[in-house]
CSV table of C-alpha atoms in Angstrom, one decimal:
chain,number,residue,atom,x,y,z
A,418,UNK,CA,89.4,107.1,92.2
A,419,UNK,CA,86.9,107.6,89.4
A,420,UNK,CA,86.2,110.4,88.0
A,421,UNK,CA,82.4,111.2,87.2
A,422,UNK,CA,81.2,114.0,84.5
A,423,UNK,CA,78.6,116.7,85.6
A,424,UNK,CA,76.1,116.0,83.4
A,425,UNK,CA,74.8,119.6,84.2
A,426,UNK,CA,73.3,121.3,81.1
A,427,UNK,CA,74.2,125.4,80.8
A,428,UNK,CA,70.4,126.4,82.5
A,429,UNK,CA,71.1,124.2,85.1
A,430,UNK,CA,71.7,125.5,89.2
A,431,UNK,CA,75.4,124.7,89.9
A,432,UNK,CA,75.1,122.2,93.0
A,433,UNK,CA,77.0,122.7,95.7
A,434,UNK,CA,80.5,120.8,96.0
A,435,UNK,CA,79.9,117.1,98.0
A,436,UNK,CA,81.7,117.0,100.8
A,437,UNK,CA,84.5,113.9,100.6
A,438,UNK,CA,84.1,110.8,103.0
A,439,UNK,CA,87.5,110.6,105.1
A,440,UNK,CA,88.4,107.3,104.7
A,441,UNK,CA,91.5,104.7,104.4
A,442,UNK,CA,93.0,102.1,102.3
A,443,UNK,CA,95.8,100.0,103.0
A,444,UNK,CA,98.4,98.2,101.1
A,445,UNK,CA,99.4,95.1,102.3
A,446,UNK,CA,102.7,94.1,101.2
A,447,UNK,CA,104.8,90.8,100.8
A,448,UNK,CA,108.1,90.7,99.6
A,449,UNK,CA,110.6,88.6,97.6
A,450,UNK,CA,109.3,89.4,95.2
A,451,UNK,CA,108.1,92.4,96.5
A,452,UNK,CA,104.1,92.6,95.8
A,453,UNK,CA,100.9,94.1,97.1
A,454,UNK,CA,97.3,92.1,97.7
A,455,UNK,CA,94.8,93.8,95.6
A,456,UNK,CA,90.6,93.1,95.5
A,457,UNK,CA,87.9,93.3,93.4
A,458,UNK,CA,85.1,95.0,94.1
A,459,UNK,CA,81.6,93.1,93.4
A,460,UNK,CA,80.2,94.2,90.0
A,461,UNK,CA,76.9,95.4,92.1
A,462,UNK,CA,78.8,97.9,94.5
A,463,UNK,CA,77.8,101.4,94.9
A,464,UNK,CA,81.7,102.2,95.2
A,465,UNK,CA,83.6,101.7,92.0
A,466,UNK,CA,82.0,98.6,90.6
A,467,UNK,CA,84.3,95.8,89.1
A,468,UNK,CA,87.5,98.2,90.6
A,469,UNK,CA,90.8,96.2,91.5
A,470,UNK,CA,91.8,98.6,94.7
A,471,UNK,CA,93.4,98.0,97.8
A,472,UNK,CA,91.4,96.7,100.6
A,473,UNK,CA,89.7,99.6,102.4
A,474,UNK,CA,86.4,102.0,103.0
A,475,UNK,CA,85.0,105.2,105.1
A,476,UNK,CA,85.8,106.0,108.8
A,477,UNK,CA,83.7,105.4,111.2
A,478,UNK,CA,82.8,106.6,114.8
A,479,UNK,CA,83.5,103.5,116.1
A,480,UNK,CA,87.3,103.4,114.8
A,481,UNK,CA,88.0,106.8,117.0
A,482,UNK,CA,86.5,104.7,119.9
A,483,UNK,CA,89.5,101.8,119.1
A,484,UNK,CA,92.1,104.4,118.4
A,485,UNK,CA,91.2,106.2,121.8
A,486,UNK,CA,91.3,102.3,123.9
A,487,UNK,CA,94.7,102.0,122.1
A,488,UNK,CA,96.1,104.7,123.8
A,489,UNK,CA,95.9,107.5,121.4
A,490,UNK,CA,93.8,110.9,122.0
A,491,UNK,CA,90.3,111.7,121.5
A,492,UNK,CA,90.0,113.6,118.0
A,493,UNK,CA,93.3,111.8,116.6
A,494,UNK,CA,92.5,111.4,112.9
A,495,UNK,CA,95.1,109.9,111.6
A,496,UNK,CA,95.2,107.0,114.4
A,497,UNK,CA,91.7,106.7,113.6
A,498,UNK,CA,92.0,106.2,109.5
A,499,UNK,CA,94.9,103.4,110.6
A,500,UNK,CA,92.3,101.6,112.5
A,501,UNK,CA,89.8,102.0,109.7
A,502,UNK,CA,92.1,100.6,107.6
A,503,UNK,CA,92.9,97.7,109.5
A,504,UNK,CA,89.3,96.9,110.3
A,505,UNK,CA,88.3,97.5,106.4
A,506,UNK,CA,91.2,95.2,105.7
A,507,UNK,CA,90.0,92.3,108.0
A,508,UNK,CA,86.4,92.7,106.8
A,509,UNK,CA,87.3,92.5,103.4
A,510,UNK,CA,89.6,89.9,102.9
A,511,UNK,CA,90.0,88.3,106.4
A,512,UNK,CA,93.4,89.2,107.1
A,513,UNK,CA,93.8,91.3,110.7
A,514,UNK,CA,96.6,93.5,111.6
A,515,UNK,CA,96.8,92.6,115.4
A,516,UNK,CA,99.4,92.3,118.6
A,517,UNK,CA,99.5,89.3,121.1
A,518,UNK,CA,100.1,90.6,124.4
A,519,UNK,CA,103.9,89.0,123.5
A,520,UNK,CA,103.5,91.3,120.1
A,521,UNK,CA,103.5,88.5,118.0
A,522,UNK,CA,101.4,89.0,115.1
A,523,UNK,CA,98.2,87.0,115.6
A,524,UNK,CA,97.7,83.4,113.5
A,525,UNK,CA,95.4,82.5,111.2
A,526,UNK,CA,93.8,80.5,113.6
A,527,UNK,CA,93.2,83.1,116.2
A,528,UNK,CA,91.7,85.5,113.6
A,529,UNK,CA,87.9,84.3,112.5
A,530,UNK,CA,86.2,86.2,109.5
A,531,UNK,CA,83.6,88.6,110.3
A,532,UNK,CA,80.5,86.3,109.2
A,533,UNK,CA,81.9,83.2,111.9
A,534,UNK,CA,82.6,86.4,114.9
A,535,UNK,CA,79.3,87.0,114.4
A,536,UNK,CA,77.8,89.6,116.6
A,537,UNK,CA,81.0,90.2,118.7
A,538,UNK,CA,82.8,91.5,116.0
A,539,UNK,CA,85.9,92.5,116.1
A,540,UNK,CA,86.4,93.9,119.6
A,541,UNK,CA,85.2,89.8,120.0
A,542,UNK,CA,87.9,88.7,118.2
A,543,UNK,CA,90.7,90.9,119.8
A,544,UNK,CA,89.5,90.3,123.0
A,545,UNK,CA,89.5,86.2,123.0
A,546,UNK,CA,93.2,86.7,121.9
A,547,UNK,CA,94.0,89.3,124.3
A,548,UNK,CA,95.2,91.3,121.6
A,549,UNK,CA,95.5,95.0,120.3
A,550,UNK,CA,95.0,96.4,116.7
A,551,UNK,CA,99.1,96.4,115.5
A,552,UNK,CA,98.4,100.8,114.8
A,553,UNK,CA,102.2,101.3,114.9
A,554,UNK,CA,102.2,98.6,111.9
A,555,UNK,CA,100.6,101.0,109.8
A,556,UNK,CA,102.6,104.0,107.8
A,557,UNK,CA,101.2,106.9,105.7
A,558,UNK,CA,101.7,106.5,101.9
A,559,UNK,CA,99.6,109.0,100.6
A,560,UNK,CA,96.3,111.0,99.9
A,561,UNK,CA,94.0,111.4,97.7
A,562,UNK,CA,90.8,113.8,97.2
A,563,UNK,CA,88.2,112.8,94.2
A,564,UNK,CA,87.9,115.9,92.4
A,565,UNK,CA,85.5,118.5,93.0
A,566,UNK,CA,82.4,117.7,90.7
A,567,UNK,CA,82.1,114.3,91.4
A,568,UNK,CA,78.5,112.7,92.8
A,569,UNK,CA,80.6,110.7,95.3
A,570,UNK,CA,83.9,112.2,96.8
A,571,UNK,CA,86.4,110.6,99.2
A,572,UNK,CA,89.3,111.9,100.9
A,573,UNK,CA,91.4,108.9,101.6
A,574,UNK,CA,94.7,108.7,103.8
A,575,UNK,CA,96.9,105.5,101.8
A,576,UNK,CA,98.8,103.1,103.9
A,577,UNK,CA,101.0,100.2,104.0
A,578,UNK,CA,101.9,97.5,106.0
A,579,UNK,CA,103.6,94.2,105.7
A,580,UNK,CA,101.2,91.2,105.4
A,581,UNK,CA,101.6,88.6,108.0
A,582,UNK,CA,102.5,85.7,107.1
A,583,UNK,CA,100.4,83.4,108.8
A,584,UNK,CA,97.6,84.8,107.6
A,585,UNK,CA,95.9,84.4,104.3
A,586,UNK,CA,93.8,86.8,102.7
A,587,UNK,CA,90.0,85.7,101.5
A,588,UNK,CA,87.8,87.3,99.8
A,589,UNK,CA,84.1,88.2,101.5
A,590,UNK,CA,82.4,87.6,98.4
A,591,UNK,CA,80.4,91.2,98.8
A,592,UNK,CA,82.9,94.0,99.1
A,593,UNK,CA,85.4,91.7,97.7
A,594,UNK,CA,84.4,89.3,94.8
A,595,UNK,CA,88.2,88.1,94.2
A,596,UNK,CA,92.1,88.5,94.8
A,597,UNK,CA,95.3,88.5,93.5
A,598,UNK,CA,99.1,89.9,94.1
A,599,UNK,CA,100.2,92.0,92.2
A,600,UNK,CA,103.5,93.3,91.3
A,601,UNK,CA,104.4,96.7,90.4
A,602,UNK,CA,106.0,95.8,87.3
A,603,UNK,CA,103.0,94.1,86.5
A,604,UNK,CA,101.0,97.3,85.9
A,605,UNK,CA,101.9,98.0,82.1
A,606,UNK,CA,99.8,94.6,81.3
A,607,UNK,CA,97.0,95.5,83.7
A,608,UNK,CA,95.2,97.1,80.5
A,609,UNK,CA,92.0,95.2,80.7
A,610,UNK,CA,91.4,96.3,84.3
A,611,UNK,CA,89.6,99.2,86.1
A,612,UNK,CA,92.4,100.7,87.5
A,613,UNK,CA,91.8,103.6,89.7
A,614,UNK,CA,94.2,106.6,89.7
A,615,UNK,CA,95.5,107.1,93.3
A,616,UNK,CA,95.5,103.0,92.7
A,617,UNK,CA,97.6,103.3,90.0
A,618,UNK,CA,99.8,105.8,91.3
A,619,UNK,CA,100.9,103.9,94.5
A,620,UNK,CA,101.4,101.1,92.5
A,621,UNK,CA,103.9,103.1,90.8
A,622,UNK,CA,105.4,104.2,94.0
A,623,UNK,CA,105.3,101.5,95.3
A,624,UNK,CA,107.4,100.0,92.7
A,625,UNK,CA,110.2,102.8,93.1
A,626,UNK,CA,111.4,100.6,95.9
A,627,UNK,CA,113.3,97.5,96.4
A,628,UNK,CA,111.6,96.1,99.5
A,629,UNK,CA,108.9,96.8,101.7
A,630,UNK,CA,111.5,97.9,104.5
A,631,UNK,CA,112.5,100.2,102.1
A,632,UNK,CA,109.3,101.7,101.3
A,633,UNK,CA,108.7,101.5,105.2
A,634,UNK,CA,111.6,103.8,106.2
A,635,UNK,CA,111.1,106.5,103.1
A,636,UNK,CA,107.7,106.9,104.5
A,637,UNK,CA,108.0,109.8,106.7
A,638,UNK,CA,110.3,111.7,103.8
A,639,UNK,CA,107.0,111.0,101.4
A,640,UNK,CA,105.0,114.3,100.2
A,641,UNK,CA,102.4,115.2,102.9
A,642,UNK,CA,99.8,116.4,100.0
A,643,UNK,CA,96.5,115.9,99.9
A,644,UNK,CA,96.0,114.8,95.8
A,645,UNK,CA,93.3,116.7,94.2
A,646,UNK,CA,93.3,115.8,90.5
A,647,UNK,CA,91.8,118.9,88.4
A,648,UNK,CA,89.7,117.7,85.2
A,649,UNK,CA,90.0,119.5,82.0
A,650,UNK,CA,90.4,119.0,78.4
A,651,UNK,CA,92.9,119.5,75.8
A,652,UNK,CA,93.0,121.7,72.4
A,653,UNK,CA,91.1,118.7,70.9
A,654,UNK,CA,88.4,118.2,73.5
A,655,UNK,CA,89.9,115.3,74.7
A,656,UNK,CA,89.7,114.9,78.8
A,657,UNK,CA,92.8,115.5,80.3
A,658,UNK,CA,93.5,115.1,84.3
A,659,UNK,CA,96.6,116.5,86.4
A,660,UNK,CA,97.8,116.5,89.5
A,661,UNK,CA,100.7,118.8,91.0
A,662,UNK,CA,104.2,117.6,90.6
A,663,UNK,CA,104.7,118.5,94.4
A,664,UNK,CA,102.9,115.5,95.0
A,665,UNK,CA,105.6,113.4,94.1
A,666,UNK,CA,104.7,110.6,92.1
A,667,UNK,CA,107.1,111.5,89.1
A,668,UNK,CA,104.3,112.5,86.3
A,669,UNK,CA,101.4,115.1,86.2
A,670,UNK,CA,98.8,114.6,83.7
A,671,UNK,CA,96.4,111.5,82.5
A,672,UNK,CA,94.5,111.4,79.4
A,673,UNK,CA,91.8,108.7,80.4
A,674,UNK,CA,92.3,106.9,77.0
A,675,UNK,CA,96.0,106.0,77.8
A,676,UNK,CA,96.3,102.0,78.0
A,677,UNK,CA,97.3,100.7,81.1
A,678,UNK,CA,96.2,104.0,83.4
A,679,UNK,CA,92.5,104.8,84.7
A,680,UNK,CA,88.9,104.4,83.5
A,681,UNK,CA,87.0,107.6,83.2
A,682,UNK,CA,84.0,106.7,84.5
A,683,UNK,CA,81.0,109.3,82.8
C-alpha cells in the first residue's frame, strides 16, 4: 500500500473521500525453508509501479459467479475475494489453486496460462480437468484499507495458501515483470526495494511462524481488523504513519524514511 500526499492547496474544495476497491492478495507459501512467492509489478502499471507484492488485484462480478457454482451463497464476500485471489494468482504468475474431482491438486500440465486458454479462460481450464477452484485452500491473513486521502484506495482481504508443488510460478510479463521467494528473514536486506506496508507487515507475520501449518492453524485466532493506517507528521515535520496495536502485527508507527520499511509515494 502506498501512501499518496493531497497535494491540495488551503483554497482548494476538500474532495470527497474515494471509495476503496475490495480486492485480494494471496500469499503463496512453501516451506523448508519456509518462504513466500513475491512479484514485481511492471514499471508502467497504474497500481504501485516497480512494487514487489504478492500476487493479487480487485474483485470482480465474475468471482461471485464462481464462488456461487462452488457451493457458497449469493452475496458471500469473503468466498468471493478467495476466488479473486486465486484467479489473480493464476493470471499473474500461472500457478492455479484447483481440485481434481479425486482432490488432488491439479499438475502443471493440466493448468495452461491465461494467454494459451485463450478465450475459454479459466472456467476453460477447470472444466477440461473436471476440476473446482481449491476455496477451502485459502485462509484469511489480514486486511488492509489505503488511507483516506489517497487518489487510489483498496480494501484488500490477505490470504495464504500453500503453493503446490507441481506447479511453478511464471511471470506474465505485464502485471508481473519478475519473481522471487522470499524469506521473512530476508526482509531487513530488502532496502533497495519498494516495499509496500501491509506487504511488509505480513511478511513480518508471516515470519512469526515456524511453518506454513503453523501459520495455517493460528489463522482463525488472527485479529479480524480491517488496517487503516492514519498519516501524520512528527514535532519535526517529518511524516509519520500508524496503525492500531489491536491489529496485531507487534509495532504501530512508520516513519517512511526508515530503511528496510515502505516507500512514501508523493
Amino acid at each position: 500500500m502506498a501512501f499518496e500526499a493531497d497535494g491540495q492547496g488551503a483554497a482548494e474544495r476538500p474532495r470527497p473521500p474515494v471509495v476503496p476497491r475490495r480486492s485480494a492478495s494471496l500469499l503463496l507459501v512453501r516451506d523448508d525453508p519456509l518462504r513466500v512467492l513475491m512479484l514485481r509489478r511492471g514499471s508502467t502499471r497504474g497500481a504501485f509501479p516497480s512494487a514487489l507484492v504478492f500476487p493479487g488485484g480487485v474483485l470482480e462480478v465474475e468471482d461471485g459467479v464462481a464462488a456461487v457454482a462452488h457451493g457458497h451463497a449469493e452475496g458471500d464476500e469473503s468466498a468471493a475475494l478467495r476466488a479473486t485471489a486465486i484467479r489473480e494468482t493464476w493470471e499473474e504468475v500461472g500457478v492455479l489453486l484447483a481440485r481434481d474431482p479425486s482432490e488432488r491438486l491439479l499438475t502443471g500440465p493440466q493448468v495452461p496460462t491465461p494467454e494459451a486458454a485463450g478465450a475459454a479462460g479459466l472456467g476453460g481450464v477447470l472444466g477440461a480437468a473436471a476440476a473446482r477452484l481449491a476455496l477451502d485452500d485459502v485462509v484469511p491473513f489480514g486486511r488492509w484499507i489505503t488511507p483516506v486521502g489517497g487518489k487510489r484506495r483498496f480494501d484488500t482481504d490477505f490470504f495464504i495458501a500453500r503453493a503446490p508443488d507441481e506447479q511453478e510460478p511464471t511471470a506474465d510479463g505485464v502485471e508481473a515483470v519478475a519473481l522471487r521467494w522470499v524469506e521473512p528473514s530476508e526482509v531487513p536486506s530488502l532496502t533497495s526495494e519498494m516495499l509496500l506496508l501491509p506487504t511488509l507487515m505480513n511478511l513480518r507475520r508471516l515470519g512469526s511462524f515456524g511453518s506454513l501449518a503453523e501459520a495455517v492453524e493460528a489463522s482463525p485466532r488472527l485479529p479480524r481488523i480491517a488496517v487503516t493506517p492514519t498519516v501524520g507528521f512528527d514535532g519535526a515535520g517529518n511524516p509519520v504513519v500508524r496503525i492500531p496495536a489491536e491489529a496485531g502485527y507487534g509495532v504501530t508507527e512508520f516513519r517512511p524514511r526508515d530503511q528496510g520499511h515502505f516507500q512514501f509515494e508523493r
